[in-house]
Short mmCIF file of C-alpha atoms in Angstrom, two decimals:
data_model
loop_
_atom_site.label_atom_id
_atom_site.label_comp_id
_atom_site.label_asym_id
_atom_site.label_seq_id
_atom_site.Cartn_x
_atom_site.Cartn_y
_atom_site.Cartn_z
CA MET A 1 -33.55 -139.45 82.26
CA HIS A 2 -36.63 -140.51 80.19
CA PRO A 3 -38.14 -137.84 78.49
CA ALA A 4 -41.56 -138.09 79.47
CA SER A 5 -44.41 -136.65 77.15
CA SER A 6 -46.55 -135.80 79.97
CA VAL A 7 -44.02 -134.27 81.95
CA ILE A 8 -42.61 -132.50 79.10
CA ILE A 9 -46.28 -131.13 78.16
CA PHE A 10 -46.60 -130.00 81.89
CA THR A 11 -43.74 -128.05 82.29
CA THR A 12 -43.74 -126.30 79.35
CA PHE A 13 -47.82 -125.13 78.99
CA SER A 14 -48.01 -124.64 82.89
CA GLY A 15 -44.60 -122.45 82.44
CA LEU A 16 -46.21 -120.80 79.55
CA GLY A 17 -49.71 -120.38 81.97
CA PHE A 18 -48.18 -118.52 85.08
CA GLY A 19 -45.98 -116.35 82.99
CA LEU A 20 -48.67 -115.20 81.72
CA LEU A 21 -50.90 -114.92 84.93
CA PHE A 22 -47.36 -112.85 86.10
CA TRP A 23 -48.15 -110.44 83.20
CA LEU A 24 -51.33 -110.21 83.85
CA GLY A 25 -51.53 -109.88 87.58
CA ILE A 26 -49.00 -107.63 87.49
CA GLY A 27 -51.24 -105.19 85.67
CA ALA A 28 -49.53 -105.35 82.51
CA ILE A 29 -52.23 -106.31 80.51
CA THR A 30 -56.02 -105.00 82.17
CA PRO A 31 -58.35 -105.72 80.01
CA THR A 32 -62.33 -106.07 81.23
CA GLY A 33 -65.51 -107.72 80.70
CA LEU A 34 -65.43 -110.38 77.73
CA MET A 35 -61.88 -109.50 76.47
CA ALA A 36 -60.80 -110.19 79.91
CA LEU A 37 -62.44 -113.85 79.79
CA ILE A 38 -60.27 -115.17 77.15
CA TRP A 39 -57.27 -113.68 78.29
CA PHE A 40 -57.82 -115.75 81.41
CA ALA A 41 -59.26 -118.77 79.55
CA ILE A 42 -56.11 -118.69 77.75
CA ALA A 43 -53.83 -118.76 80.79
CA TYR A 44 -55.63 -121.27 82.72
CA LEU A 45 -56.07 -123.60 79.88
CA ALA A 46 -52.25 -123.80 79.44
CA ALA A 47 -51.68 -123.58 83.75
CA VAL A 48 -54.26 -126.33 84.20
CA GLY A 49 -53.64 -128.22 80.69
CA GLY A 50 -50.03 -128.80 81.67
CA LEU A 51 -51.14 -129.24 85.41
CA LEU A 52 -53.67 -132.57 84.12
CA ALA A 53 -51.03 -133.55 81.69
CA SER A 54 -48.84 -133.87 84.38
CA THR A 55 -50.92 -136.77 86.24
CA PHE A 56 -50.67 -138.68 83.55
CA HIS A 57 -47.26 -139.20 85.17
CA LEU A 58 -48.79 -141.00 88.40
CA GLY A 59 -49.35 -144.26 88.76
CA ARG A 60 -52.01 -143.95 90.59
CA PRO A 61 -53.31 -140.42 90.36
CA GLU A 62 -56.16 -141.28 91.77
CA ARG A 63 -54.98 -140.31 95.07
CA ALA A 64 -53.14 -136.74 93.65
CA ILE A 65 -55.02 -135.50 96.27
CA LYS A 66 -52.62 -136.11 99.23
CA ALA A 67 -49.73 -134.53 97.38
CA PHE A 68 -50.55 -131.21 98.98
CA SER A 69 -49.79 -132.78 102.52
CA GLN A 70 -45.81 -132.88 103.14
CA TRP A 71 -45.22 -128.94 101.65
CA GLN A 72 -42.34 -129.38 104.99
CA THR A 73 -39.86 -131.16 102.88
CA SER A 74 -41.40 -131.57 100.02
CA TRP A 75 -40.32 -129.26 96.77
CA LEU A 76 -43.79 -131.73 94.39
CA SER A 77 -46.05 -131.25 97.49
CA ARG A 78 -45.03 -127.80 97.45
CA GLU A 79 -45.27 -126.99 93.84
CA GLY A 80 -49.20 -128.83 93.82
CA ILE A 81 -49.97 -126.15 96.63
CA CYS A 82 -48.66 -122.88 94.87
CA ALA A 83 -50.33 -123.20 91.48
CA VAL A 84 -53.45 -124.25 93.47
CA ALA A 85 -53.20 -121.14 95.88
CA THR A 86 -52.17 -118.94 92.90
CA LEU A 87 -55.10 -120.38 90.65
CA LEU A 88 -57.44 -119.56 93.21
CA ILE A 89 -56.30 -116.23 93.56
CA MET A 90 -55.97 -115.10 89.51
CA ALA A 91 -60.01 -116.46 89.97
CA ALA A 92 -60.58 -113.82 92.01
CA TYR A 93 -58.77 -110.95 90.51
CA GLY A 94 -60.04 -112.59 87.06
CA ALA A 95 -63.70 -112.05 88.05
CA GLY A 96 -62.81 -108.58 89.14
CA LEU A 97 -61.47 -107.49 85.98
CA VAL A 98 -64.67 -109.89 84.06
CA PHE A 99 -67.52 -109.26 85.90
CA PHE A 100 -66.74 -105.91 87.71
CA ASP A 101 -64.81 -104.11 85.43
CA THR A 102 -62.43 -103.42 88.85
CA VAL A 103 -58.94 -104.21 88.94
CA LEU A 104 -57.64 -105.33 92.31
CA ALA A 105 -54.52 -104.79 92.40
CA PRO A 106 -53.43 -106.35 95.45
CA LEU A 107 -54.78 -109.63 94.99
CA GLY A 108 -53.21 -109.17 91.22
CA TRP A 109 -49.69 -109.02 92.72
CA LEU A 110 -50.34 -111.42 95.46
CA GLY A 111 -51.45 -113.75 92.09
CA ALA A 112 -48.12 -112.65 90.57
CA ALA A 113 -46.40 -113.68 92.90
CA GLY A 114 -47.90 -116.96 93.54
CA ALA A 115 -47.24 -117.60 89.52
CA LEU A 116 -43.60 -116.73 90.35
CA ALA A 117 -42.85 -119.18 93.02
CA THR A 118 -44.64 -122.06 91.48
CA VAL A 119 -42.52 -121.92 88.24
CA PHE A 120 -40.42 -121.74 90.92
CA THR A 121 -40.79 -124.74 93.29
CA THR A 122 -41.61 -127.11 89.53
CA ALA A 123 -38.27 -126.21 88.88
CA MET A 124 -37.29 -127.04 92.49
CA ILE A 125 -38.74 -130.45 91.50
CA TYR A 126 -35.54 -131.01 89.13
CA ALA A 127 -32.84 -128.89 90.47
CA GLN A 128 -32.76 -130.11 94.07
CA LEU A 129 -31.84 -133.73 93.04
CA LYS A 130 -28.14 -134.60 94.20
CA THR A 131 -28.67 -138.23 91.82
CA VAL A 132 -28.74 -135.74 88.45
CA PRO A 133 -25.81 -133.53 88.90
CA ARG A 134 -26.07 -131.42 85.63
CA TRP A 135 -29.90 -130.51 87.33
CA ARG A 136 -28.54 -129.82 90.96
CA HIS A 137 -27.34 -126.24 89.84
CA TRP A 138 -29.22 -122.59 90.58
CA SER A 139 -29.14 -121.99 86.50
CA THR A 140 -32.26 -123.68 86.60
CA PRO A 141 -34.85 -122.69 88.45
CA ALA A 142 -33.01 -119.54 87.11
CA LEU A 143 -33.75 -120.26 83.27
CA PHE A 144 -37.00 -122.03 84.21
CA LEU A 145 -38.52 -118.33 85.58
CA ALA A 146 -37.04 -116.81 82.79
CA LEU A 147 -38.71 -119.05 79.76
CA SER A 148 -41.71 -118.64 81.70
CA VAL A 149 -41.78 -115.05 82.44
CA GLY A 150 -39.96 -114.63 78.74
CA GLY A 151 -42.82 -117.24 77.15
CA GLY A 152 -45.97 -115.27 79.03
CA ALA A 153 -44.78 -111.99 77.82
CA LEU A 154 -44.43 -113.57 74.30
CA LEU A 155 -48.37 -114.42 75.01
CA GLY A 156 -49.43 -111.17 76.70
CA GLY A 157 -48.24 -109.22 73.51
CA GLN A 158 -45.50 -107.76 76.07
CA VAL A 159 -42.68 -107.02 73.15
CA THR A 160 -40.14 -105.24 75.10
CA GLU A 161 -40.05 -107.08 78.20
CA ALA A 162 -40.48 -110.57 75.47
CA LEU A 163 -37.52 -108.90 73.35
CA VAL A 164 -35.28 -108.45 77.10
CA LEU A 165 -36.53 -111.95 78.57
CA LEU A 166 -35.96 -114.17 76.09
CA GLY A 167 -32.17 -113.00 75.02
CA LEU A 168 -32.03 -113.90 79.04
CA ALA A 169 -33.38 -116.85 78.61
CA ALA A 170 -31.11 -117.56 76.11
CA ALA A 171 -27.77 -116.25 77.36
CA LEU A 172 -28.97 -118.58 80.08
CA GLN A 173 -29.85 -121.61 77.86
CA VAL A 174 -26.51 -121.76 76.74
CA TYR A 175 -24.31 -121.48 80.02
CA THR A 176 -26.67 -124.22 81.20
CA TRP A 177 -25.50 -125.97 78.87
CA VAL A 178 -21.70 -125.33 78.83
CA THR A 179 -21.08 -126.23 82.47
CA GLY A 180 -24.05 -128.43 82.94
CA ASP A 181 -21.93 -131.25 80.23
CA THR A 182 -19.25 -131.31 83.06
CA ARG A 183 -21.42 -131.57 85.98
CA LEU A 184 -21.60 -135.75 86.17
CA ALA A 185 -17.83 -135.82 85.95
CA ARG A 186 -16.87 -133.07 88.26
CA SER A 187 -19.64 -134.58 91.04
CA GLY A 188 -16.99 -137.32 91.96
CA THR A 189 -19.55 -139.92 91.52
CA ASP A 190 -18.52 -142.79 89.20
CA MET A 191 -18.22 -146.27 88.78
CA ALA A 192 -15.49 -146.87 91.39
CA SER A 193 -17.49 -144.59 93.90
CA ALA A 194 -20.57 -146.62 93.36
CA THR A 195 -19.06 -149.99 93.72
CA GLY A 196 -16.26 -148.56 96.24
CA LEU A 197 -14.19 -151.03 94.42
CA GLY A 198 -11.70 -147.87 92.52
CA HIS A 199 -9.56 -148.93 95.23
CA ILE A 200 -8.36 -151.97 93.22
CA GLY A 201 -8.92 -150.95 89.60
CA THR A 202 -10.86 -150.43 86.79
CA VAL A 203 -14.24 -151.46 87.46
CA ARG A 204 -16.18 -152.31 84.55
CA ALA A 205 -19.64 -153.67 84.45
CA PHE A 206 -19.47 -156.95 83.33
CA GLU A 207 -22.84 -158.65 83.55
CA PRO A 208 -26.39 -156.31 84.41
CA PRO A 209 -28.36 -158.24 86.75
CA HIS A 210 -30.92 -159.57 84.53
CA THR A 211 -30.62 -160.35 80.76
CA GLY A 212 -33.92 -158.05 80.23
CA THR A 213 -34.56 -154.72 81.00
CA ASN A 214 -36.42 -153.01 84.04
CA TYR A 215 -38.06 -149.89 85.73
CA LEU A 216 -34.56 -147.98 86.82
CA MET A 217 -33.00 -148.61 82.66
CA ARG A 218 -35.92 -147.32 80.96
CA GLU A 219 -36.74 -144.68 83.53
CA PHE A 220 -32.98 -143.45 84.21
CA ILE A 221 -30.81 -144.67 81.78
CA HIS A 222 -31.74 -142.71 77.95
CA VAL A 223 -28.98 -142.75 75.47
CA VAL A 224 -31.12 -143.16 72.04
CA GLY A 225 -31.65 -139.36 71.30
CA ARG A 226 -28.28 -138.12 72.49
CA LYS A 227 -26.83 -139.17 69.47
CA HIS A 228 -28.49 -136.11 67.65
CA ALA A 229 -28.27 -133.84 70.46
CA GLN A 230 -26.04 -131.06 69.13
CA ARG A 231 -28.20 -130.51 66.28
CA LEU A 232 -31.37 -130.38 68.53
CA ARG A 233 -29.77 -128.03 70.23
CA ILE A 234 -29.80 -125.89 67.36
CA ILE A 235 -33.12 -126.18 66.34
CA ALA A 236 -33.67 -125.58 69.95
CA VAL A 237 -32.41 -122.48 70.35
CA ALA A 238 -33.68 -121.01 66.49
CA LEU A 239 -37.32 -121.95 67.30
CA ALA A 240 -37.33 -120.74 70.87
CA PHE A 241 -35.33 -117.32 71.12
CA VAL A 242 -34.19 -116.67 67.61
CA LEU A 243 -37.27 -116.89 65.24
CA PRO A 244 -39.38 -115.43 67.61
CA ILE A 245 -36.55 -112.35 68.10
CA ILE A 246 -36.80 -111.93 64.78
CA PHE A 247 -40.66 -111.54 63.71
CA LEU A 248 -40.97 -109.30 67.08
CA LEU A 249 -38.67 -107.52 65.72
CA VAL A 250 -40.04 -106.50 62.30
CA PRO A 251 -43.28 -104.06 62.17
CA PHE A 252 -45.22 -105.80 64.25
CA SER A 253 -48.36 -107.65 63.65
CA HIS A 254 -50.59 -109.84 64.88
CA ILE A 255 -49.68 -112.73 62.12
CA TRP A 256 -45.81 -111.84 62.92
CA GLY A 257 -46.94 -112.15 66.70
CA ALA A 258 -48.13 -115.60 66.23
CA LEU A 259 -45.84 -117.05 64.72
CA ALA A 260 -42.96 -116.03 67.31
CA LEU A 261 -45.48 -117.46 69.51
CA VAL A 262 -45.63 -120.81 67.88
CA SER A 263 -42.00 -121.49 67.26
CA HIS A 264 -41.58 -120.22 70.80
CA ILE A 265 -44.11 -123.33 72.00
CA ALA A 266 -41.43 -126.03 69.69
CA GLY A 267 -38.97 -124.81 70.31
CA VAL A 268 -39.39 -124.44 74.17
CA LEU A 269 -41.09 -127.99 73.73
CA VAL A 270 -37.38 -129.53 72.41
CA LEU A 271 -35.59 -127.56 74.65
CA ARG A 272 -37.64 -129.79 77.73
CA TRP A 273 -36.64 -133.53 75.79
CA LEU A 274 -33.63 -132.52 75.77
CA PHE A 275 -33.15 -130.98 79.80
CA PHE A 276 -34.40 -135.04 80.43
CA ALA A 277 -33.28 -136.65 77.33
CA GLN A 278 -29.39 -135.52 78.33
CA ALA A 279 -29.45 -135.58 81.79
CA GLU A 280 -27.63 -138.29 83.24
CA HIS A 281 -28.72 -139.90 86.76
CA VAL A 282 -26.15 -142.03 88.75
CA VAL A 283 -27.54 -145.45 88.56
CA GLY A 284 -26.66 -145.47 85.81
CA LEU A 285 -23.58 -146.08 86.78
CA TYR A 286 -24.47 -149.29 88.22
CA TYR A 287 -25.29 -150.44 84.85
CA GLY A 288 -21.80 -148.86 83.40
CA LYS A 289 -23.88 -146.56 81.72
CA ARG A 290 -24.76 -142.77 81.74
CA MET B 1 -44.44 -138.30 107.61
CA THR B 2 -41.05 -137.21 105.07
CA GLN B 3 -39.71 -135.58 107.71
CA LEU B 4 -36.72 -137.64 108.85
CA PRO B 5 -36.05 -138.82 112.68
CA ALA B 6 -33.26 -137.01 113.89
CA SER B 7 -31.95 -140.13 115.41
CA THR B 8 -33.47 -144.06 115.05
CA ALA B 9 -33.41 -145.70 118.51
CA LYS B 10 -31.55 -148.90 116.57
CA LYS B 11 -30.20 -148.73 112.69
CA LEU B 12 -31.16 -152.02 111.23
CA GLY B 13 -29.50 -152.84 108.14
CA LEU B 14 -27.47 -155.58 106.21
CA VAL B 15 -24.00 -156.25 105.75
CA ILE B 16 -22.77 -157.19 102.51
CA ASP B 17 -19.43 -159.40 101.62
CA LEU B 18 -18.08 -158.54 98.64
CA ASP B 19 -15.70 -161.56 99.04
CA THR B 20 -17.74 -164.85 99.64
CA CYS B 21 -20.49 -163.15 96.98
CA VAL B 22 -20.34 -166.41 94.56
CA GLY B 23 -22.95 -164.44 92.72
CA CYS B 24 -25.97 -166.81 92.87
CA HIS B 25 -28.83 -164.87 92.84
CA ALA B 26 -30.67 -167.42 95.32
CA CYS B 27 -31.77 -163.76 97.45
CA VAL B 28 -32.44 -162.42 94.50
CA ILE B 29 -35.63 -164.91 94.16
CA SER B 30 -35.72 -165.52 97.81
CA CYS B 31 -36.67 -161.49 97.76
CA LYS B 32 -39.45 -161.61 95.33
CA GLY B 33 -40.86 -164.93 96.19
CA TRP B 34 -41.82 -163.43 100.15
CA ASN B 35 -42.93 -160.29 99.05
CA THR B 36 -44.83 -161.71 96.22
CA GLU B 37 -46.38 -163.99 98.39
CA ASN B 38 -46.39 -161.40 101.51
CA TYR B 39 -46.98 -157.80 102.26
CA GLY B 40 -48.02 -155.52 99.98
CA ALA B 41 -48.46 -155.64 95.98
CA PRO B 42 -47.22 -158.64 94.19
CA LEU B 43 -43.50 -157.98 92.43
CA SER B 44 -45.06 -158.24 88.85
CA ASP B 45 -43.96 -159.08 86.31
CA GLN B 46 -44.30 -158.46 82.25
CA ASN B 47 -44.43 -160.40 79.56
CA ALA B 48 -42.65 -162.77 81.59
CA TYR B 49 -42.10 -165.65 78.96
CA GLY B 50 -41.84 -163.27 75.58
CA ALA B 51 -39.02 -161.85 73.98
CA ASP B 52 -39.13 -158.53 75.96
CA PRO B 53 -39.63 -159.42 79.97
CA SER B 54 -39.45 -157.51 82.87
CA GLY B 55 -40.41 -157.23 86.79
CA THR B 56 -40.12 -155.48 89.55
CA PHE B 57 -37.50 -156.50 92.23
CA LEU B 58 -35.92 -155.19 95.45
CA ASN B 59 -32.43 -156.68 95.24
CA ARG B 60 -30.51 -157.32 92.05
CA VAL B 61 -27.02 -158.92 91.83
CA HIS B 62 -24.65 -157.17 89.27
CA SER B 63 -21.37 -158.41 88.15
CA TYR B 64 -18.35 -155.95 87.86
CA GLU B 65 -15.09 -157.15 86.50
CA VAL B 66 -12.23 -155.00 88.36
CA GLN B 67 -8.29 -154.91 86.28
CA PRO B 68 -5.84 -154.20 88.48
CA GLU B 69 -2.68 -152.36 87.42
CA VAL B 70 -0.84 -155.83 87.39
CA GLY B 71 -1.95 -159.26 87.57
CA THR B 72 -5.30 -160.99 86.22
CA ALA B 73 -8.96 -159.38 86.10
CA GLN B 74 -10.87 -159.90 89.27
CA LEU B 75 -14.67 -161.08 88.89
CA ILE B 76 -17.43 -159.34 91.39
CA HIS B 77 -20.27 -160.13 92.31
CA PHE B 78 -22.67 -157.32 93.46
CA PRO B 79 -25.81 -157.72 95.88
CA LYS B 80 -27.64 -154.11 95.78
CA SER B 81 -31.02 -153.39 97.40
CA CYS B 82 -32.46 -150.59 100.09
CA LEU B 83 -29.34 -149.27 101.76
CA HIS B 84 -31.93 -147.55 104.75
CA CYS B 85 -30.10 -144.59 104.74
CA GLU B 86 -29.68 -142.39 107.79
CA ASP B 87 -30.38 -139.24 105.54
CA ALA B 88 -32.98 -140.52 102.82
CA PRO B 89 -33.40 -138.33 100.10
CA CYS B 90 -36.15 -140.52 98.48
CA VAL B 91 -38.26 -139.54 102.03
CA THR B 92 -38.07 -136.02 102.52
CA VAL B 93 -39.15 -135.20 98.24
CA CYS B 94 -42.26 -137.74 99.07
CA PRO B 95 -45.35 -135.57 98.62
CA THR B 96 -47.09 -137.16 100.41
CA GLY B 97 -45.88 -138.74 102.98
CA ALA B 98 -45.97 -142.65 102.29
CA SER B 99 -42.74 -142.53 102.21
CA TYR B 100 -41.25 -142.61 105.98
CA LYS B 101 -38.01 -143.64 107.94
CA ARG B 102 -38.90 -145.37 111.35
CA VAL B 103 -38.14 -144.40 114.67
CA GLU B 104 -37.39 -147.34 116.26
CA ASP B 105 -35.34 -148.85 114.16
CA GLY B 106 -34.34 -146.88 111.04
CA ILE B 107 -35.90 -148.91 108.35
CA VAL B 108 -37.33 -147.14 104.93
CA LEU B 109 -40.86 -148.33 104.62
CA VAL B 110 -43.35 -146.71 101.50
CA ASN B 111 -47.15 -146.53 102.86
CA GLU B 112 -48.55 -148.08 99.87
CA ALA B 113 -52.16 -146.60 100.10
CA ASP B 114 -50.77 -143.05 100.29
CA CYS B 115 -48.34 -143.78 97.30
CA ILE B 116 -49.79 -141.88 93.96
CA GLY B 117 -47.14 -143.50 91.87
CA CYS B 118 -44.88 -140.24 90.80
CA SER B 119 -41.64 -141.94 90.94
CA LEU B 120 -39.87 -138.70 92.38
CA CYS B 121 -38.46 -141.43 96.08
CA ALA B 122 -36.73 -143.35 92.92
CA TRP B 123 -35.57 -140.37 91.41
CA ALA B 124 -34.15 -139.25 94.45
CA CYS B 125 -32.33 -142.47 95.80
CA PRO B 126 -28.45 -142.97 94.05
CA TYR B 127 -29.07 -146.40 94.31
CA GLY B 128 -31.84 -147.81 92.40
CA ALA B 129 -33.38 -149.08 95.43
CA ARG B 130 -37.16 -147.88 94.30
CA GLU B 131 -39.13 -149.30 91.41
CA LEU B 132 -42.11 -148.12 90.49
CA ASP B 133 -44.66 -151.91 89.68
CA ALA B 134 -46.31 -151.75 86.84
CA LYS B 135 -48.99 -153.48 87.61
CA ALA B 136 -50.04 -152.02 91.08
CA GLY B 137 -48.97 -148.49 90.31
CA VAL B 138 -47.21 -147.80 93.09
CA MET B 139 -43.37 -147.54 94.80
CA LYS B 140 -41.95 -151.03 96.21
CA LYS B 141 -38.52 -150.78 97.95
CA CYS B 142 -37.14 -153.60 100.25
CA THR B 143 -38.85 -153.45 103.50
CA LEU B 144 -35.95 -155.56 105.14
CA CYS B 145 -38.45 -158.01 105.78
CA VAL B 146 -40.49 -156.36 108.85
CA ASP B 147 -42.95 -158.98 108.19
CA ARG B 148 -39.90 -161.55 109.09
CA ILE B 149 -38.11 -159.78 111.15
CA TYR B 150 -40.35 -159.24 114.39
CA ASN B 151 -42.51 -162.18 113.13
CA GLU B 152 -43.47 -164.53 116.51
CA ASN B 153 -45.22 -166.92 114.58
CA LEU B 154 -41.27 -167.18 112.37
CA PRO B 155 -38.93 -170.00 113.80
CA GLU B 156 -36.79 -167.85 116.13
CA GLU B 157 -33.72 -169.09 113.00
CA ASP B 158 -36.26 -167.64 110.36
CA ARG B 159 -36.55 -163.81 111.41
CA VAL B 160 -34.03 -162.62 109.45
CA PRO B 161 -34.21 -161.20 105.94
CA ALA B 162 -35.77 -163.70 103.52
CA CYS B 163 -32.35 -162.78 101.35
CA VAL B 164 -29.73 -163.36 104.84
CA ARG B 165 -31.61 -166.45 105.20
CA THR B 166 -31.57 -167.56 102.16
CA CYS B 167 -27.75 -166.72 101.00
CA PRO B 168 -25.90 -170.26 100.51
CA SER B 169 -22.15 -168.88 100.88
CA GLY B 170 -23.24 -166.94 104.34
CA ALA B 171 -22.23 -163.30 101.98
CA ARG B 172 -25.41 -161.57 103.66
CA HIS B 173 -25.34 -160.34 107.32
CA PHE B 174 -28.59 -158.71 109.80
CA GLY B 175 -28.07 -156.72 113.20
CA ASP B 176 -28.03 -153.26 114.25
CA LEU B 177 -25.77 -151.24 112.93
CA GLY B 178 -26.28 -148.53 115.22
CA ASP B 179 -24.98 -150.72 118.45
CA VAL B 180 -21.10 -151.22 118.15
CA ASP B 181 -21.00 -153.79 119.82
CA SER B 182 -23.12 -156.32 117.62
CA ASP B 183 -21.64 -158.48 115.17
CA VAL B 184 -22.26 -156.60 112.73
CA SER B 185 -20.55 -153.82 113.82
CA GLN B 186 -17.49 -155.81 114.36
CA LEU B 187 -17.74 -157.70 111.01
CA VAL B 188 -17.90 -154.32 108.97
CA ALA B 189 -14.96 -152.68 112.05
CA ALA B 190 -12.80 -155.47 111.34
CA ARG B 191 -12.88 -155.79 107.57
CA GLY B 192 -12.92 -151.98 106.65
CA GLY B 193 -16.60 -152.07 105.60
CA PHE B 194 -17.53 -149.20 103.80
CA ASP B 195 -20.55 -146.82 102.29
CA LEU B 196 -21.60 -146.92 98.41
CA MET B 197 -21.74 -143.56 96.61
CA PRO B 198 -19.88 -141.91 99.93
CA GLU B 199 -20.09 -138.01 98.52
CA GLN B 200 -24.06 -138.19 97.76
CA GLY B 201 -24.20 -137.86 101.74
CA THR B 202 -26.91 -139.88 102.43
CA LYS B 203 -25.22 -141.91 105.03
CA PRO B 204 -26.37 -145.26 104.07
CA VAL B 205 -27.05 -148.05 107.09
CA ASN B 206 -25.81 -150.98 104.79
CA LYS B 207 -22.63 -151.90 104.89
CA TYR B 208 -20.47 -153.49 102.19
CA LEU B 209 -16.92 -155.36 103.05
CA PRO B 210 -14.95 -155.66 100.10
CA PRO B 211 -13.14 -158.37 98.08
CA ARG B 212 -9.70 -159.51 100.65
CA PRO B 213 -6.43 -159.20 98.62
CA LYS B 214 -6.02 -162.21 96.01
CA ASP B 215 -2.60 -164.10 97.26
CA VAL B 216 0.53 -165.05 95.17
CA MET B 217 1.00 -168.59 93.97
CA PRO B 218 4.31 -169.51 94.68
CA GLU B 219 6.79 -171.13 91.96
CA TYR B 220 7.21 -174.54 93.31
CA ASP B 221 8.95 -176.39 90.34
CA VAL B 222 12.12 -175.70 90.82
CA LEU B 223 12.83 -176.57 87.09
CA ALA B 224 10.95 -173.88 85.80
CA PRO B 225 12.54 -171.15 85.65
CA PHE B 226 15.12 -172.90 82.44
CA LEU B 227 12.03 -173.83 80.33
CA GLU B 228 12.39 -170.37 78.79
CA PRO B 229 8.63 -171.03 77.00
CA VAL B 230 8.41 -168.59 73.51
CA ALA B 231 11.63 -168.46 71.39
CA THR B 232 12.63 -165.13 70.81
CA ASP B 233 15.41 -165.53 68.91
CA GLY B 234 14.59 -168.02 66.08
CA LYS B 235 16.86 -169.47 63.48
CA GLY B 236 16.00 -170.84 60.09
CA PHE B 237 13.48 -171.21 58.00
CA ALA B 238 10.91 -169.93 61.17
CA HIS B 239 12.72 -166.74 61.80
CA TRP B 240 13.48 -166.06 57.89
CA LEU B 241 9.43 -166.19 57.30
CA ASP B 242 9.05 -163.85 60.77
CA LYS B 243 10.99 -161.41 59.31
CA ALA B 244 9.51 -161.39 55.51
CA LEU B 245 5.94 -160.90 56.95
CA SER B 246 6.96 -157.89 59.65
CA ALA B 247 8.64 -155.77 56.67
CA LEU B 248 5.25 -156.56 54.93
CA PRO B 249 2.93 -152.88 54.95
CA GLY B 250 1.20 -153.49 57.91
CA GLY B 251 3.08 -156.43 59.36
CA ALA B 252 3.96 -157.06 63.28
CA LYS B 253 7.50 -156.10 64.30
#
């Protein structure tokens, strides 16, 4: 899959923003007044900024409002509804903290559940796709949730929780790589089933439909970055998990905390790039590629 | 509505004969012509006369080489367009309701006025049947020439999809695959028509007919068996040279 920067930025930063909203919602941090304003501004900047970035992926972004209508079947529609509902609920909860020094706990809990639902529905957009066997697995939403809540804990200064969740996310990430690398081969979809010609012999793509490239090849067949995939995996794990955990384990100071956060965000950006760049769409089989 | 109908009155679709397709791409051109000049946003091209041309097509012809265990390889031309699946995954993922499957005839269509160009339907399609038009920013796909097949302004013989009408080798057939007595259904039954990627669970309406087995030419020359074409036990200088070269490091045995 083509690793579009709009979608990488969207999933990374809105994941982080909704992760922080989760911790704010459950009352792990209950700032008031100006401090509350700053906390909520950070969370909304990440969450809304990410959502705005995702609209750059659209061909006709001016019609984006229509995307809230098909929640009965579409995970993308569900995600839009969850995101907007969560942002509205948490805005009311945040207003209570900022202007009235009041903790509206039930509203916060509802917002926290909404934040988790938003991240889950985002992940399901990918996990639902039978056409990308690497993504179609329970570990996709599990990893998205662990990264979001773990990143949110890091951003929200929840040191113990961040340590546990980053460790869990790292384990899930390694698990998705180990099992995901062979999932296309195990999916049963290959050039023989794509063409239905396997009963005659070995199928080889002889000539593509056109001498040039096309939308399908640009969108679904991304092989350029795979050359460095193994090195990028090591870099990503070091940045997203290993360094932040080390920085959190040294005696706490805000410098180490900030470094842990910056390193984690850089690592998750690399992870998301790999998430797309390494994902093989079955349509590539028609082109003899994957 | 992105909820799929439980059943459709008809299952209009194509039957593509891989035995007779000659790979001329006439269906590709007629499809692009009709669907650029008629319904919906035109199928745009980018840099059409430059070094890196690219464009939107609703029908593309691949060519595959298939190598049997014995015998020579076969070249098979393989036209591919939307299969108008019964369980169309492209429809259910659509967030806006732009994608839908018609109850009356099973055709999968995009309402371009509602499409936001999110590409998710193209992601969900295993066949590469949907392409986002780079100029219009909306998703384009085969309409089964819905503006031809019911068009009473056209002569009756033209009321079939443009690709079917133009195919010079009769490799494309159009009809109701939900009716077991229709010509296309009988053709599929007689020739062993098959689904593409059945394991994806999309239940495609379009069917493909497999290439017929190649016949074997009988030996008609009565003297041929007596004529050994290659000497396996050479004599003289050539034999010595063969052995000497083979004895060199890396020489062929």
